[in-house]
XYZ file of C-alpha atoms in Angstrom:
300
model
C 13.459 -5.665 16.450
C 10.497 -5.981 15.280
C 8.774 -3.417 13.090
C 5.858 -2.798 10.897
C 6.116 -1.694 7.329
C 2.454 -0.987 6.564
C 2.497 2.552 6.734
C 5.059 2.356 3.189
C 2.355 -0.094 1.544
C -0.517 2.896 1.436
C 1.851 5.326 0.041
C 2.113 2.560 -2.778
C -0.970 1.298 -3.534
C -1.901 5.683 -3.921
C 0.541 5.907 -6.598
C -0.718 2.880 -8.387
C -3.672 4.096 -8.683
C -2.586 7.675 -9.430
C -0.432 6.419 -12.059
C -3.704 4.313 -13.452
C -5.764 7.150 -13.670
C -3.791 9.898 -15.544
C -4.399 11.630 -18.796
C -2.751 9.524 -21.511
C -1.906 10.956 -24.705
C 0.026 13.710 -26.359
C 3.290 15.149 -26.307
C 4.907 15.436 -22.318
C 5.210 17.987 -20.864
C 8.393 18.066 -19.049
C 11.861 16.764 -20.349
C 13.844 15.070 -17.200
C 17.628 17.055 -17.052
C 20.471 15.496 -14.814
C 22.068 18.545 -13.448
C 24.608 18.277 -11.072
C 24.762 18.880 -6.966
C 28.602 18.062 -5.234
C 28.753 14.134 -6.255
C 25.324 13.536 -7.407
C 23.299 14.240 -10.565
C 19.933 14.780 -9.929
C 17.094 13.684 -11.905
C 15.551 17.785 -12.293
C 11.945 18.938 -13.775
C 12.578 22.414 -14.705
C 8.737 24.327 -15.425
C 7.198 27.491 -15.519
C 9.111 31.039 -15.333
C 9.448 34.256 -12.949
C 11.608 35.700 -10.493
C 10.693 33.500 -7.621
C 11.587 29.605 -7.757
C 9.816 27.010 -6.078
C 11.972 24.383 -4.972
C 10.669 21.064 -4.512
C 11.922 18.066 -2.469
C 9.898 14.725 -1.942
C 10.290 12.272 0.626
C 11.845 9.257 1.872
C 11.306 6.179 -0.677
C 9.894 8.671 -3.331
C 10.595 10.823 -6.291
C 9.795 13.982 -7.880
C 6.701 12.129 -8.932
C 4.905 12.724 -5.928
C 4.445 16.107 -7.033
C 3.087 15.550 -10.319
C -0.649 16.903 -9.662
C 0.688 20.385 -8.537
C 4.154 20.894 -10.392
C 2.197 22.280 -13.626
C -0.851 24.432 -12.126
C 2.485 26.032 -9.750
C 4.396 26.147 -13.177
C 1.470 29.042 -14.046
C 2.494 31.909 -11.904
C 5.982 30.641 -11.157
C 9.362 28.632 -12.045
C 8.924 25.504 -10.725
C 11.653 22.928 -9.767
C 11.677 19.599 -8.512
C 14.108 16.897 -8.126
C 14.682 13.297 -7.105
C 16.636 13.376 -3.720
C 20.296 11.665 -3.929
C 20.237 8.367 -3.774
C 16.699 8.225 -4.861
C 14.473 7.956 -7.884
C 16.557 8.267 -10.855
C 19.381 10.668 -9.645
C 22.577 8.753 -8.928
C 23.255 6.707 -5.746
C 27.224 7.312 -4.936
C 28.655 5.235 -2.102
C 28.636 8.315 0.011
C 27.357 9.847 3.096
C 23.476 10.888 3.453
C 23.825 12.387 6.404
C 21.375 15.531 7.063
C 24.351 17.897 6.408
C 25.461 15.920 3.569
C 22.045 15.444 1.808
C 21.613 19.842 2.576
C 25.279 20.100 1.176
C 24.142 18.951 -1.687
C 20.933 20.565 -2.156
C 23.133 24.032 -1.182
C 25.650 23.574 -4.201
C 22.539 22.521 -6.605
C 20.852 26.107 -5.527
C 24.053 27.816 -6.445
C 24.653 25.821 -9.683
C 21.253 26.120 -11.163
C 18.149 28.088 -9.525
C 19.223 31.590 -10.040
C 17.438 34.532 -7.717
C 15.023 33.702 -4.281
C 13.869 30.112 -3.343
C 10.290 28.842 -1.855
C 11.539 25.658 -0.827
C 8.729 22.652 -0.656
C 9.328 19.497 1.067
C 7.516 16.843 2.412
C 8.463 13.970 5.283
C 12.000 14.188 5.124
C 12.336 16.093 2.344
C 10.188 19.088 4.785
C 13.208 18.396 7.574
C 15.769 18.749 4.320
C 13.781 22.358 3.241
C 13.850 23.019 7.120
C 17.649 22.650 6.871
C 18.402 24.093 3.514
C 16.662 27.460 4.941
C 18.319 27.140 8.231
C 21.645 26.767 6.088
C 20.889 29.055 3.235
C 18.940 32.312 4.190
C 20.449 34.287 1.450
C 18.743 32.205 -1.203
C 15.888 30.809 0.921
C 13.062 33.429 1.545
C 10.047 30.861 2.511
C 9.128 27.029 2.994
C 6.499 25.589 2.991
C 6.573 22.335 5.177
C 4.183 18.954 4.257
C 4.731 17.171 7.690
C 8.100 17.414 7.901
C 10.384 14.822 9.668
C 12.596 16.298 12.159
C 11.139 16.957 15.047
C 9.940 14.318 16.531
C 8.853 10.232 14.930
C 10.222 9.755 12.372
C 8.859 7.689 9.282
C 6.128 5.878 11.849
C 8.952 4.895 14.319
C 11.124 2.395 11.798
C 14.307 5.108 12.024
C 13.963 5.519 15.784
C 16.036 2.566 16.242
C 17.902 1.047 13.452
C 20.703 -1.541 12.817
C 22.498 -2.413 9.314
C 20.548 -5.648 9.339
C 16.720 -3.405 9.869
C 18.053 -1.057 7.025
C 19.331 -3.407 4.333
C 15.777 -5.078 5.164
C 14.098 -1.899 4.259
C 15.955 -1.452 1.249
C 15.078 -4.627 -0.281
C 11.462 -3.489 1.051
C 11.945 -0.490 -1.021
C 13.137 -1.595 -4.064
C 10.286 -4.538 -3.880
C 7.756 -1.692 -3.615
C 9.169 -0.002 -6.923
C 6.445 -1.814 -9.204
C 3.826 0.431 -7.178
C 5.140 4.430 -7.828
C 5.300 5.150 -10.902
C 9.564 5.319 -11.408
C 9.021 7.189 -15.100
C 5.838 8.095 -16.968
C 7.274 9.104 -20.801
C 3.325 10.879 -21.265
C 3.832 13.663 -18.167
C 8.066 13.443 -18.585
C 10.715 12.332 -21.231
C 13.498 10.847 -20.649
C 16.327 9.431 -22.996
C 15.552 5.330 -23.615
C 18.961 4.793 -21.470
C 17.092 6.686 -18.359
C 13.651 5.780 -19.186
C 15.064 1.623 -18.718
C 15.886 2.436 -15.368
C 14.768 0.148 -12.435
C 14.930 0.927 -8.476
C 14.049 -2.726 -8.543
C 17.428 -4.106 -10.007
C 19.226 -1.619 -8.987
C 21.758 -2.734 -5.768
C 22.632 0.764 -5.155
C 19.959 1.831 -4.524
C 19.294 -0.855 -1.951
C 22.579 0.354 -0.484
C 21.978 4.182 -0.653
C 18.746 3.776 1.088
C 20.146 1.498 3.988
C 22.971 4.024 4.200
C 20.817 7.172 4.645
C 18.869 5.315 7.267
C 21.762 4.403 9.443
C 23.804 8.190 8.787
C 20.143 10.071 8.852
C 19.371 11.555 11.754
C 15.217 12.176 11.496
C 15.154 13.848 14.369
C 17.998 16.428 14.240
C 15.845 19.346 13.549
C 14.334 19.402 17.360
C 16.277 22.197 18.640
C 16.221 24.499 15.487
C 13.094 25.217 14.451
C 12.940 28.189 16.401
C 16.093 29.435 14.469
C 14.173 29.701 11.330
C 13.424 33.481 10.565
C 11.842 32.952 7.389
C 8.020 32.690 6.947
C 6.398 28.958 7.214
C 3.722 27.271 6.095
C 3.126 24.467 7.679
C 1.033 21.348 6.141
C -0.161 18.365 7.980
C -3.355 15.826 7.652
C -5.152 15.355 10.583
C -5.123 11.473 9.785
C -1.189 11.158 9.083
C 0.004 8.083 10.502
C 3.681 8.355 9.809
C 3.855 11.428 11.329
C 1.325 12.169 13.807
C -0.195 15.820 13.310
C 0.117 16.179 16.842
C 3.778 17.539 16.144
C 2.460 20.627 14.274
C 1.512 22.539 17.523
C 4.714 21.891 19.087
C 6.314 23.196 16.099
C 3.791 25.955 15.738
C 5.651 26.853 18.875
C 8.886 27.251 18.017
C 8.230 28.960 14.379
C 8.751 32.728 14.549
C 6.874 33.067 11.573
C 4.178 30.351 10.426
C 0.850 29.703 9.388
C -0.535 25.772 10.333
C -3.074 24.303 7.734
C -4.655 21.484 8.657
C -6.227 18.987 6.459
C -9.219 17.023 7.769
C -9.454 13.385 7.168
C -6.124 13.584 4.990
C -2.571 11.659 5.510
C 0.648 11.922 5.073
C 0.898 12.941 1.442
C -1.665 15.211 0.695
C 0.140 16.704 -2.569
C -0.943 13.027 -3.833
C -4.439 12.881 -1.928
C -5.848 16.450 -2.173
C -3.731 18.046 -4.592
C -5.794 20.601 -5.118
C -6.669 21.845 -1.781
C -2.161 21.693 -1.452
C -2.018 23.871 -4.672
C -4.645 26.766 -3.476
C -2.523 26.762 0.214
C 0.604 26.880 -1.820
C -0.209 29.450 -4.536
C -2.097 31.470 -1.791
C 1.046 31.430 0.954
C 3.204 32.440 -2.575
C 1.774 35.572 -3.322
C 1.739 36.598 0.324
C 4.217 34.824 2.848
C 3.729 35.859 6.630
C 3.123 34.437 10.085
C -0.146 33.895 11.133
C -2.596 36.130 10.797
C -0.946 37.654 8.373
C -4.129 38.769 6.240
C -3.423 37.320 2.179
C -3.050 40.180 -0.686
């Protein structure tokens, strides 16, 4: 089956612009850690302080750098934890299962090992699906969720993942490895890493290609279609009106299922509003953190 990868090129170009435009000089604001989650070590950034943790989960083919523009503003008043998901970025890439359930189990183990107190999980695209799955699996820890153009309901990855074969998954794995030159894997002026990690490249790691191919074969991007209605925590849904990857029309279908939710449509935004309009996303998330609640609930 023929498939289009143009939707992967746009995030890469945006990432390149962000990388070239970032401020220079000074000591890195943060230091990377590698923390255990079941069979995986996750590259982790921890910042800020507070009783509640904002837990950031990126989308398919990305890394914690997708949150670069919003980590520091959120960390002024909150504890923030961002990770590279298993198989991506600087995290380990085990020869293991990459289903929704196994990925959720790794994140659940990470919560128990490394994060204390209540958690508000923020996820984008595939990370939004995992954020919703984590809210379902761990209502004891997840007090609210922010879902940015989440997968899980209908169309996944612009339809690329809706019909997958081993050959197609392998081809996409090779493409993602080559695309790594456009998206920042490291930024030693923002995130300090040891030399051994700073020299790592996704482009030359066959384990990355294998992990992304396995995930495409095993991860069901529609698995939450009938389960959004079971999420009892308050949810903020954020969606760009021009999203070419997961169309914003799905927002209405998900809103109809969520028992307690608010919807923010971002006019003119594409699939990665946290990169395209970070100030707007930061404002929306910060307001939600101050007063999580349902549609129509007045902010404090």
